[in-house]
PDB file of C-alpha atoms in Angstrom:
ATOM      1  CA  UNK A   3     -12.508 -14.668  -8.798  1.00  0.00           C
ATOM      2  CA  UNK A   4     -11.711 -18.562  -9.551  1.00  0.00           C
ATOM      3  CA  UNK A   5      -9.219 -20.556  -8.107  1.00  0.00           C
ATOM      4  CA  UNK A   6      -8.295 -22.805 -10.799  1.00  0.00           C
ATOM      5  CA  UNK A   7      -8.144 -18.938 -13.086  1.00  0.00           C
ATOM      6  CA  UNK A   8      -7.001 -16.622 -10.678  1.00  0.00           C
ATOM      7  CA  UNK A   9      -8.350 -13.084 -10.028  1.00  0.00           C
ATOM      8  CA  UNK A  10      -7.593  -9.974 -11.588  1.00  0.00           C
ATOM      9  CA  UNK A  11      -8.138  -6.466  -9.770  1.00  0.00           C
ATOM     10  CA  UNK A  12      -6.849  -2.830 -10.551  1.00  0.00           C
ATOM     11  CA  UNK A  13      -6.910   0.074  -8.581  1.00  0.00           C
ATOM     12  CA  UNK A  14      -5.894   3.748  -8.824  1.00  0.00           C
ATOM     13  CA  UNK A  15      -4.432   5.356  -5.484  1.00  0.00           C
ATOM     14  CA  UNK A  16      -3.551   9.560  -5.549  1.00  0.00           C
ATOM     15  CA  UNK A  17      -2.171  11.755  -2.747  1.00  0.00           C
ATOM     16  CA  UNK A  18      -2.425  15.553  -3.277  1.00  0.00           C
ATOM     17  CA  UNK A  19      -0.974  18.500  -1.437  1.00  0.00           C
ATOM     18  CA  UNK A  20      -2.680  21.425  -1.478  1.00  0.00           C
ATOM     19  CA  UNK A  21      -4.774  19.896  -4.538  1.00  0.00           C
ATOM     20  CA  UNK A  22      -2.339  21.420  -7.581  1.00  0.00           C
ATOM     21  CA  UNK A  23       0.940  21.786  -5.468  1.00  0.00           C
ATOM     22  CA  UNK A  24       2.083  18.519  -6.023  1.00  0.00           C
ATOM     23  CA  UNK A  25       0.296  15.399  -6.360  1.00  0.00           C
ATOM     24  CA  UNK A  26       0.925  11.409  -6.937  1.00  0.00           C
ATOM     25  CA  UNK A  27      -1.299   8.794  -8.923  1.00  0.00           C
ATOM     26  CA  UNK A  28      -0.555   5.244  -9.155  1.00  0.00           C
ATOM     27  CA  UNK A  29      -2.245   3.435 -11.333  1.00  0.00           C
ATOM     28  CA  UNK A  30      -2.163  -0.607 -10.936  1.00  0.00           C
ATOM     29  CA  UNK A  31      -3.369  -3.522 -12.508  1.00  0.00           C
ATOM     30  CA  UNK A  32      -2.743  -6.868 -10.413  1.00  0.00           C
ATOM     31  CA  UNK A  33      -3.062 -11.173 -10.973  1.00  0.00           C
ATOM     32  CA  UNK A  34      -2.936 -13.336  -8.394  1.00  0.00           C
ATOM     33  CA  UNK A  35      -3.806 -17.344  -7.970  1.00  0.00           C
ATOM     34  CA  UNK A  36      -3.427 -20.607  -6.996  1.00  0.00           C
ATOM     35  CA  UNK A  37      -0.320 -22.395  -7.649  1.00  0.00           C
ATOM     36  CA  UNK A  38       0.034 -25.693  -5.798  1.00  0.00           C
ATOM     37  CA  UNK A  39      -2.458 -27.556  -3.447  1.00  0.00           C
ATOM     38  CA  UNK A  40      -0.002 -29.809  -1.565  1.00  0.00           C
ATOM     39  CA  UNK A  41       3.163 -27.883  -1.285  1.00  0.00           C
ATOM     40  CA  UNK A  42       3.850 -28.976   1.884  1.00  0.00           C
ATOM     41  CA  UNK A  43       1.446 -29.219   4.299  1.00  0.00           C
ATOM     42  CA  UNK A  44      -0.313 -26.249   3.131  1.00  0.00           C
ATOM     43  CA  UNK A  45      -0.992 -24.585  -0.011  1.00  0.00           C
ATOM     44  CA  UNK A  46       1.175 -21.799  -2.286  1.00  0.00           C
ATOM     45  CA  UNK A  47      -0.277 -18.641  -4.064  1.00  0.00           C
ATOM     46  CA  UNK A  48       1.211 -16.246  -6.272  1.00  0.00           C
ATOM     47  CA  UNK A  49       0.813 -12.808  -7.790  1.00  0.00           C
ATOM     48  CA  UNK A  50       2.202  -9.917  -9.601  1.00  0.00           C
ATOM     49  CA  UNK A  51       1.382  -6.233 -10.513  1.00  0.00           C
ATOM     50  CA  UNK A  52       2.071  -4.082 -12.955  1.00  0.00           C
ATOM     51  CA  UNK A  53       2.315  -0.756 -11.865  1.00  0.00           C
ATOM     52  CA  UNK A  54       2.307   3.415 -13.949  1.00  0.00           C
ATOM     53  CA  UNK A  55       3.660   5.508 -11.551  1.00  0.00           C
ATOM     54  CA  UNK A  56       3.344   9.183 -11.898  1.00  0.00           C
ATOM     55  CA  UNK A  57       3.772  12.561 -10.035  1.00  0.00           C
ATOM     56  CA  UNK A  58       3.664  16.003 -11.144  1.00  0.00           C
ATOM     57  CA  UNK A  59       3.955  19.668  -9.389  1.00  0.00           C
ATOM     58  CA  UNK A  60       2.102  22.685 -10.663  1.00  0.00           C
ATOM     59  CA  UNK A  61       3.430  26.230 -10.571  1.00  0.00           C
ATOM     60  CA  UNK A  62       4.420  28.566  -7.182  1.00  0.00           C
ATOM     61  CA  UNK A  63       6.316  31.515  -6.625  1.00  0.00           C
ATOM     62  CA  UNK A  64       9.183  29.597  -4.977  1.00  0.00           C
ATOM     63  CA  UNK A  65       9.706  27.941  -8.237  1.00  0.00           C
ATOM     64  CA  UNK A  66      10.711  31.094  -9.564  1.00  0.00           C
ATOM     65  CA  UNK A  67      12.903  32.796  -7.202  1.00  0.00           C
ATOM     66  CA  UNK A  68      15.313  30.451  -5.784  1.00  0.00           C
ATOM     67  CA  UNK A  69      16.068  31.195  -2.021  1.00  0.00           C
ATOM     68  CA  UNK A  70      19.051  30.636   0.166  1.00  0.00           C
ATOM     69  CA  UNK A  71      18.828  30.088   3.529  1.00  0.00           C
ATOM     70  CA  UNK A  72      16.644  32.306   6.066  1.00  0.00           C
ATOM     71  CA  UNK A  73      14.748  33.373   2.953  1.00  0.00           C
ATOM     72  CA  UNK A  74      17.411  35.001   0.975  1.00  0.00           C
ATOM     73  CA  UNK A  75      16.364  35.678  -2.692  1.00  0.00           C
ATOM     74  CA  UNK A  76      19.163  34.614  -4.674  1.00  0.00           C
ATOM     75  CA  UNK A  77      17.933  37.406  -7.566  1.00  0.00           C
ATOM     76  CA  UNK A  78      14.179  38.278  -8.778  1.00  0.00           C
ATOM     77  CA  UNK A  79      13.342  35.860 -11.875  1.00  0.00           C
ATOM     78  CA  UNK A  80      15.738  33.077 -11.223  1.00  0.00           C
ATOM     79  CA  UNK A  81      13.931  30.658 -11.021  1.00  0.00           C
ATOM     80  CA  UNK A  82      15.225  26.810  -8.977  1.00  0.00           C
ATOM     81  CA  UNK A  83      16.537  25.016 -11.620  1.00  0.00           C
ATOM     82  CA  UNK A  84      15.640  22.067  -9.876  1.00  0.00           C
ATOM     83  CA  UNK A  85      12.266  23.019 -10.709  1.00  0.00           C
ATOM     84  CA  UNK A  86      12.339  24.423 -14.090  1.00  0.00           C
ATOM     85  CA  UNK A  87      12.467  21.284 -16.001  1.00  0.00           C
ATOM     86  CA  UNK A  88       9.590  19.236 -16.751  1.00  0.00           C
ATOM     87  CA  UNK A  89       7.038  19.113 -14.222  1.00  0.00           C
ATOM     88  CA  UNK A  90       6.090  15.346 -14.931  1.00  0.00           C
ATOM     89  CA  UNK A  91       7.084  12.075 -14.649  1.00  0.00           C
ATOM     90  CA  UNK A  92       5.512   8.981 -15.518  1.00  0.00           C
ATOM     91  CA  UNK A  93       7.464   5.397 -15.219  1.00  0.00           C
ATOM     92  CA  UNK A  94       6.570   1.879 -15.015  1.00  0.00           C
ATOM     93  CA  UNK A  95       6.845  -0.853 -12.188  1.00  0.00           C
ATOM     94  CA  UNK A  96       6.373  -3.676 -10.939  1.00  0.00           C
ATOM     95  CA  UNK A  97       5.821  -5.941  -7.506  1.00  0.00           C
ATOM     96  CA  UNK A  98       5.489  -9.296  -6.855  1.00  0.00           C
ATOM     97  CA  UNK A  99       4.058 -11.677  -4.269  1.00  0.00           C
ATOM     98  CA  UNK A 100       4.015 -15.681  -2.779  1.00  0.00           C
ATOM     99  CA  UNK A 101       1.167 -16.362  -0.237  1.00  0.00           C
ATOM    100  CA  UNK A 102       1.687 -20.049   1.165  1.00  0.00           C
ATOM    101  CA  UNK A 103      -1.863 -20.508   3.355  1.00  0.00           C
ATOM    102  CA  UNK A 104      -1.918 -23.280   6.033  1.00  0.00           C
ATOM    103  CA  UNK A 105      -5.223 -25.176   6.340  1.00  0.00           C
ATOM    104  CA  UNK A 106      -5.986 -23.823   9.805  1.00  0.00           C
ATOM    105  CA  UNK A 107      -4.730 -20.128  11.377  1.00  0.00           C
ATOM    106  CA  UNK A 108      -2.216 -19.274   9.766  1.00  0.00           C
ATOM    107  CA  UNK A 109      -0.446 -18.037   6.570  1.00  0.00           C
ATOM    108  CA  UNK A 110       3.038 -16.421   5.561  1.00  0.00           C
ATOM    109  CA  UNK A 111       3.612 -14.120   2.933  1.00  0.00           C
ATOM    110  CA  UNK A 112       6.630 -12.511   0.694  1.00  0.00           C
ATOM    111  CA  UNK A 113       6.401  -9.377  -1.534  1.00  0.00           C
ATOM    112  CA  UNK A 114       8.989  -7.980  -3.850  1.00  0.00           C
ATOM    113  CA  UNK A 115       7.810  -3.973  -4.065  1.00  0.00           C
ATOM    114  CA  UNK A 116       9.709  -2.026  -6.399  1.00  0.00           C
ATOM    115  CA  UNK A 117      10.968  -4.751  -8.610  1.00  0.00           C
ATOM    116  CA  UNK A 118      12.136  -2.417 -11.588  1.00  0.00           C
ATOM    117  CA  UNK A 119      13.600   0.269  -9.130  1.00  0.00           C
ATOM    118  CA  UNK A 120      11.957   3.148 -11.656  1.00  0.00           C
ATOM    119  CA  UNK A 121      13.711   6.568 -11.435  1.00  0.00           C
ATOM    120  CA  UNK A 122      11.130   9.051 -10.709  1.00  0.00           C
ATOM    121  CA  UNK A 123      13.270  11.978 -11.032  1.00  0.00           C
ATOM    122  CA  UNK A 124      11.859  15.151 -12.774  1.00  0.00           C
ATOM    123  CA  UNK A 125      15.679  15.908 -14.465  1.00  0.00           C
ATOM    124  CA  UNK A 126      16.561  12.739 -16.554  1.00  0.00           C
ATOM    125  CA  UNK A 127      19.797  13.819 -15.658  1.00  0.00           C
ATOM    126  CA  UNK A 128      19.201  13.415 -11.616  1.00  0.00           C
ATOM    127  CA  UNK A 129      18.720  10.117  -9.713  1.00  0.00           C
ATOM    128  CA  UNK A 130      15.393   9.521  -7.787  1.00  0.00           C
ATOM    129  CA  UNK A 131      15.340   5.822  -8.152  1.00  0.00           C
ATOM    130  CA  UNK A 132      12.768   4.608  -6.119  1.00  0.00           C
ATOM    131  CA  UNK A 133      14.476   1.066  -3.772  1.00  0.00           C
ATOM    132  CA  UNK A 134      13.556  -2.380  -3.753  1.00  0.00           C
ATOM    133  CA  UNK A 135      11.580  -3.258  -0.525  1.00  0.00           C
ATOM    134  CA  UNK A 136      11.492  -6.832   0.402  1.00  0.00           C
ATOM    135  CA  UNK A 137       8.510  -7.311   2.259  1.00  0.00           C
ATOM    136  CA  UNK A 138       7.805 -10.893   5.151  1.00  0.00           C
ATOM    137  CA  UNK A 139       4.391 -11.235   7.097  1.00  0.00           C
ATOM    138  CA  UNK A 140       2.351 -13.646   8.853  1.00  0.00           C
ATOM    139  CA  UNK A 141      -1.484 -13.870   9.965  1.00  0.00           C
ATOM    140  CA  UNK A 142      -3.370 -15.700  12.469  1.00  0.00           C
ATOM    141  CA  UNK A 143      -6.306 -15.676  10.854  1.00  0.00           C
ATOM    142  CA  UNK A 144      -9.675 -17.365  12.928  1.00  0.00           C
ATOM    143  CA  UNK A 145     -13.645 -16.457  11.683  1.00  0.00           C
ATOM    144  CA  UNK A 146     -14.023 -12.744  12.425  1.00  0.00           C
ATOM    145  CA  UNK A 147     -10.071 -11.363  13.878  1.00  0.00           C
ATOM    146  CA  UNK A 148      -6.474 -11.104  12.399  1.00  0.00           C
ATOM    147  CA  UNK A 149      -3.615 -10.551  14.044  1.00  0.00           C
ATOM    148  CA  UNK A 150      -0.661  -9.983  11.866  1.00  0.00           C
ATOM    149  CA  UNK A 151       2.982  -9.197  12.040  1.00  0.00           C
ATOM    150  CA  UNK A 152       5.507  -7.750   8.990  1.00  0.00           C
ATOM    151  CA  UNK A 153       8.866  -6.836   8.639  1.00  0.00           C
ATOM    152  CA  UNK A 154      10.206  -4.868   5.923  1.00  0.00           C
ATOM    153  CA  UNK A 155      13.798  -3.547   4.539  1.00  0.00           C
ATOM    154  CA  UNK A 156      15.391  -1.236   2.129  1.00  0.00           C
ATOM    155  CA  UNK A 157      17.744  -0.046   0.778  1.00  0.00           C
ATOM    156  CA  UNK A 158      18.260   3.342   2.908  1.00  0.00           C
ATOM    157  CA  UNK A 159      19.082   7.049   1.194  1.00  0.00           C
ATOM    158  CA  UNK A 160      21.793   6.955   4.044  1.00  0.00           C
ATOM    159  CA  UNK A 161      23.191   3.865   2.922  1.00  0.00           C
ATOM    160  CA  UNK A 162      22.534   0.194   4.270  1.00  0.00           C
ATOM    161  CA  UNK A 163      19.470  -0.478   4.815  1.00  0.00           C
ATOM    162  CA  UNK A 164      15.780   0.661   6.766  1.00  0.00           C
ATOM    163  CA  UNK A 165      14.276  -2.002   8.211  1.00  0.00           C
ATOM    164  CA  UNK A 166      10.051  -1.347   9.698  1.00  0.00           C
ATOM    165  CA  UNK A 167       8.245  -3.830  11.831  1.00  0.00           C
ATOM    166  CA  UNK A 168       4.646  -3.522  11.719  1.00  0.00           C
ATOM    167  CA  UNK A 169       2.243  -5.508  14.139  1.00  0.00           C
ATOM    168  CA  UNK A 170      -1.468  -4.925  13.650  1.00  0.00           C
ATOM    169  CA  UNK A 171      -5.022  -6.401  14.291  1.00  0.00           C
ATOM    170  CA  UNK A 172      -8.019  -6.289  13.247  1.00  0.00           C
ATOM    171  CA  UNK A 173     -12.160  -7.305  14.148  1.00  0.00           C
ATOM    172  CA  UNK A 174     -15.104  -7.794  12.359  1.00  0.00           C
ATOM    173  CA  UNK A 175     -18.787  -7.249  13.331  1.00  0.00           C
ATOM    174  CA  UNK A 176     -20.758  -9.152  11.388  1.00  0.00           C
ATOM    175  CA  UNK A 177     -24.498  -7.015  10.480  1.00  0.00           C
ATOM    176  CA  UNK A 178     -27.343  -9.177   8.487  1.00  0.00           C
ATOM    177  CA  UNK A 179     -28.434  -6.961   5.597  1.00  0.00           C
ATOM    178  CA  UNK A 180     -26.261  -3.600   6.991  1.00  0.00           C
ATOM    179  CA  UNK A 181     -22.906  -5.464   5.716  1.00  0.00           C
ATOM    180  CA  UNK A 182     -19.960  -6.283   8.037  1.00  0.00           C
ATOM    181  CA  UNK A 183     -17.814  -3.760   9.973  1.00  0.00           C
ATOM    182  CA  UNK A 184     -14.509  -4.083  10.886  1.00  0.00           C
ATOM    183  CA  UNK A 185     -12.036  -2.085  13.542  1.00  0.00           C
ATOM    184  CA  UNK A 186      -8.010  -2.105  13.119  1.00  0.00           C
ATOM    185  CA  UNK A 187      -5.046  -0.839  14.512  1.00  0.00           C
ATOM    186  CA  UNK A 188      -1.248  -1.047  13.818  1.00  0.00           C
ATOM    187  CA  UNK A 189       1.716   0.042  15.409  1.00  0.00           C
ATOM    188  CA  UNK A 190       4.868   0.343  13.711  1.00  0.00           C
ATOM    189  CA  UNK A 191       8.474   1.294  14.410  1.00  0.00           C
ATOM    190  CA  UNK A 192      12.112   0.907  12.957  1.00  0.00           C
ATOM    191  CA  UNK A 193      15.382   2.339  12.618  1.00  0.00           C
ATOM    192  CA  UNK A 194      15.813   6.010  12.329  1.00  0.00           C
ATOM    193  CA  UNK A 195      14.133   6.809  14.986  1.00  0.00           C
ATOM    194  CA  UNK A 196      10.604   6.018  12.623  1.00  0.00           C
ATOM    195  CA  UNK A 197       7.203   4.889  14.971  1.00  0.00           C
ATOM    196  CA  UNK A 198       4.212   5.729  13.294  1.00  0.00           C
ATOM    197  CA  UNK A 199       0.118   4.119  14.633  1.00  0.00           C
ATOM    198  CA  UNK A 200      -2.309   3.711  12.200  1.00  0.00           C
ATOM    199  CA  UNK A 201      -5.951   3.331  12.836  1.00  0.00           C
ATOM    200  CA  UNK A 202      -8.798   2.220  10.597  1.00  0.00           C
ATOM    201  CA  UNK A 203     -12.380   1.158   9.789  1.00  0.00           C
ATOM    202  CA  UNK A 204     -14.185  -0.948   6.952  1.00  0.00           C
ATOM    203  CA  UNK A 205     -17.716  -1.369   5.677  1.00  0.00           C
ATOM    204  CA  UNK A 206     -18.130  -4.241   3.073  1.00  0.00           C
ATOM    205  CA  UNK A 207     -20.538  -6.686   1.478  1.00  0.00           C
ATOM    206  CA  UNK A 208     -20.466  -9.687  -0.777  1.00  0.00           C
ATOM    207  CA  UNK A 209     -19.747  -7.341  -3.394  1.00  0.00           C
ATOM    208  CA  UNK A 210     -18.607  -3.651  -1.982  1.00  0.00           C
ATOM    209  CA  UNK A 211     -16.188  -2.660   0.568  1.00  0.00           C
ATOM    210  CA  UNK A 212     -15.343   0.502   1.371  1.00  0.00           C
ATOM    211  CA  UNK A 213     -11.968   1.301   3.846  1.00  0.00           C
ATOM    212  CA  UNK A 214     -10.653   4.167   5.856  1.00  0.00           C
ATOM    213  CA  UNK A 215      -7.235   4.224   7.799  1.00  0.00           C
ATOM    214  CA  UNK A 216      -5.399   7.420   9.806  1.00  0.00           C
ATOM    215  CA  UNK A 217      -1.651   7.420  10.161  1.00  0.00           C
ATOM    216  CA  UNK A 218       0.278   9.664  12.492  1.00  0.00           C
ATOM    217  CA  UNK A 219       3.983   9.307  13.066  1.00  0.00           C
ATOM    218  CA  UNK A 220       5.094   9.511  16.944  1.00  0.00           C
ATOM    219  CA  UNK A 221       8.558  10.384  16.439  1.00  0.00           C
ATOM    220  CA  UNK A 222      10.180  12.528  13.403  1.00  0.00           C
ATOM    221  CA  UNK A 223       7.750  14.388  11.906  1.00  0.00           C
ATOM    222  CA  UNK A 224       6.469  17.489  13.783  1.00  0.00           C
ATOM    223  CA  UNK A 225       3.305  19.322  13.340  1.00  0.00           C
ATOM    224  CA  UNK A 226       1.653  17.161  11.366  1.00  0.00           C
ATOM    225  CA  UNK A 227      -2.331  16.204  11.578  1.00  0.00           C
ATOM    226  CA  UNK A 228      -1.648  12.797  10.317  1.00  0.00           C
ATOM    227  CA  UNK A 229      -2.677  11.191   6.522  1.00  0.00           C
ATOM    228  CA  UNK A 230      -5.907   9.928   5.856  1.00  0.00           C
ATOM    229  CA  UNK A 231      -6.671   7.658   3.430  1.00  0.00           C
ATOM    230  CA  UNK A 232      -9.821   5.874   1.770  1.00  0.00           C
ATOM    231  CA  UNK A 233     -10.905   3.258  -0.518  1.00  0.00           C
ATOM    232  CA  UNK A 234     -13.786   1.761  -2.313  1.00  0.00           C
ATOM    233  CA  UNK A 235     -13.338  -1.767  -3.780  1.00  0.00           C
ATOM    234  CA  UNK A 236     -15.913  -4.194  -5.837  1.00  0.00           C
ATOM    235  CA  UNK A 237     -15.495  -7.504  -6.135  1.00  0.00           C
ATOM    236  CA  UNK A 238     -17.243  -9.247  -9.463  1.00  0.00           C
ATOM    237  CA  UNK A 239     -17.368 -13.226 -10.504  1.00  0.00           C
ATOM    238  CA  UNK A 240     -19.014 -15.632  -8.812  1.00  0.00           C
ATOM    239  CA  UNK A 241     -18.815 -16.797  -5.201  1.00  0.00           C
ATOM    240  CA  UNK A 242     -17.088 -19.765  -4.772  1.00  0.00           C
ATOM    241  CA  UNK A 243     -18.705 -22.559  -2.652  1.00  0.00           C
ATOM    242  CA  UNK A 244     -16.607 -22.205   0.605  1.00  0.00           C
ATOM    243  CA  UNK A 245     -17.093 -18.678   0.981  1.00  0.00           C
ATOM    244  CA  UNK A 246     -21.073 -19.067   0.903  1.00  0.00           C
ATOM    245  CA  UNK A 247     -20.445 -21.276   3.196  1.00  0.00           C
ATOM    246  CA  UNK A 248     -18.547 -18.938   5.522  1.00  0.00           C
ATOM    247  CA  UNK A 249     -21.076 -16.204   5.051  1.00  0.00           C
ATOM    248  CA  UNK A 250     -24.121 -18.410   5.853  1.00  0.00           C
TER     249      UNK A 250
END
């Protein structure tokens, strides 16, 4: 983690449903760092990451009889042959980033997600090609609170395109030798009738951080409990002299 060399981080993310049903891994290694100093009045960052994509179902009984409406068994044995073909897919991708960092507050970003568009269909011969999301935020950044705002848009299964805003904030608690602890919340909404809040909490030192967030969409989706997710980061390299600075 050096300015004038950049910093390098992977991660690994998975979602499961109902732990072998069906599941999704990604798998991502990422470089970002510092491009220009006096680009303006502030300064420009960059980054990209290379991304394995993969998802995979296991075996059910529906797979094997296909049904047709209201639970109709279209015969005993035949199995959906939407599901009869492999039962893997693995593809590669690719997003990447500008951050351009004013010296006080504030900073602006754009992310390119999906840059290769990867089909992720399980049939070679279907198309599941995942869209290109164009990604624009800003933060107003002080010593312990962000507040941030992001809009997003893609291409939409519908045709046209889905457009999200997403405005969220965050606080930290500083703790001497417990770590810091942070509280966030987001609220998002956009066409297609899609609102969704989010809600999290983070733990981290100099070195570890660990992060939970709970989404649950307001509109659409019925009956669900919401997703949870977690992470656990660690930061190695050496601290750079502002950011002692900072902490003391």
């Amino acid at each position: 983690n050096d300015e004038s060399r950049g910093t390098v981080a992977t991660s690994w993310e998975q979602f499961s449903l109902n732990s072998s049903l069906y599941q999704e891994q990604t798998f991502a290694l990422g470089y970002g760092r510092f491009l220009t100093k006096n680009w303006g009045p502030g300064s420009l960052y960059g980054g990209a990451t290379a991304k394995y994509l993969r998802r995979s179902f296991g075996s059910f009984p529906e797979a094997d009889n296909a049904l047709i409406g209201n639970g109709l068994q279209v015969g005993a044995g035949q199995g959906d042959p939407v599901l009869q073909g492999r039962k893997s897919i693995g593809v590669p991708d690719a997003d990447l980033g500008l951050l351009y960092r004013l010296p006080r507050f504030y900073s602006f970003g754009l992310q390119l997600a999906n840059a290769l568009q990867p089909n992720v269909a399980f049939d070679s011969r279907d198309d599941d090609t995942l869209p290109m999301a164009l990604r624009l935020g800003m933060a107003y950044r002080t010593l312990l609170s962000v507040l941030t705002a992001q809009l997003e848009t893609r291409r939409s299964p519908l045709g046209g395109q889905d457009q999200k805003v997403t405005i969220g904030a965050e606080r930290w608690f500083p703790r001497l030798f417990a770590g810091d602890f942070a509280f966030r919340g987001a609220l998002s909404g956009g066409n297609r009738d899609f609102r969704q809040a989010t809600l999290g909490l983070s733990w981290r030192t100099r070195r570890i951080g660990i992060d939970y967030a709970f989404s649950l969409p307001i509109t659409g989706v019925q009956g669900t409990q919401g997703a949870h997710r977690m992470s656990l980061s660690a930061k190695f390299g050496s601290t750079r002299e502002q950011d002692e600075s900072v902490e003391l």
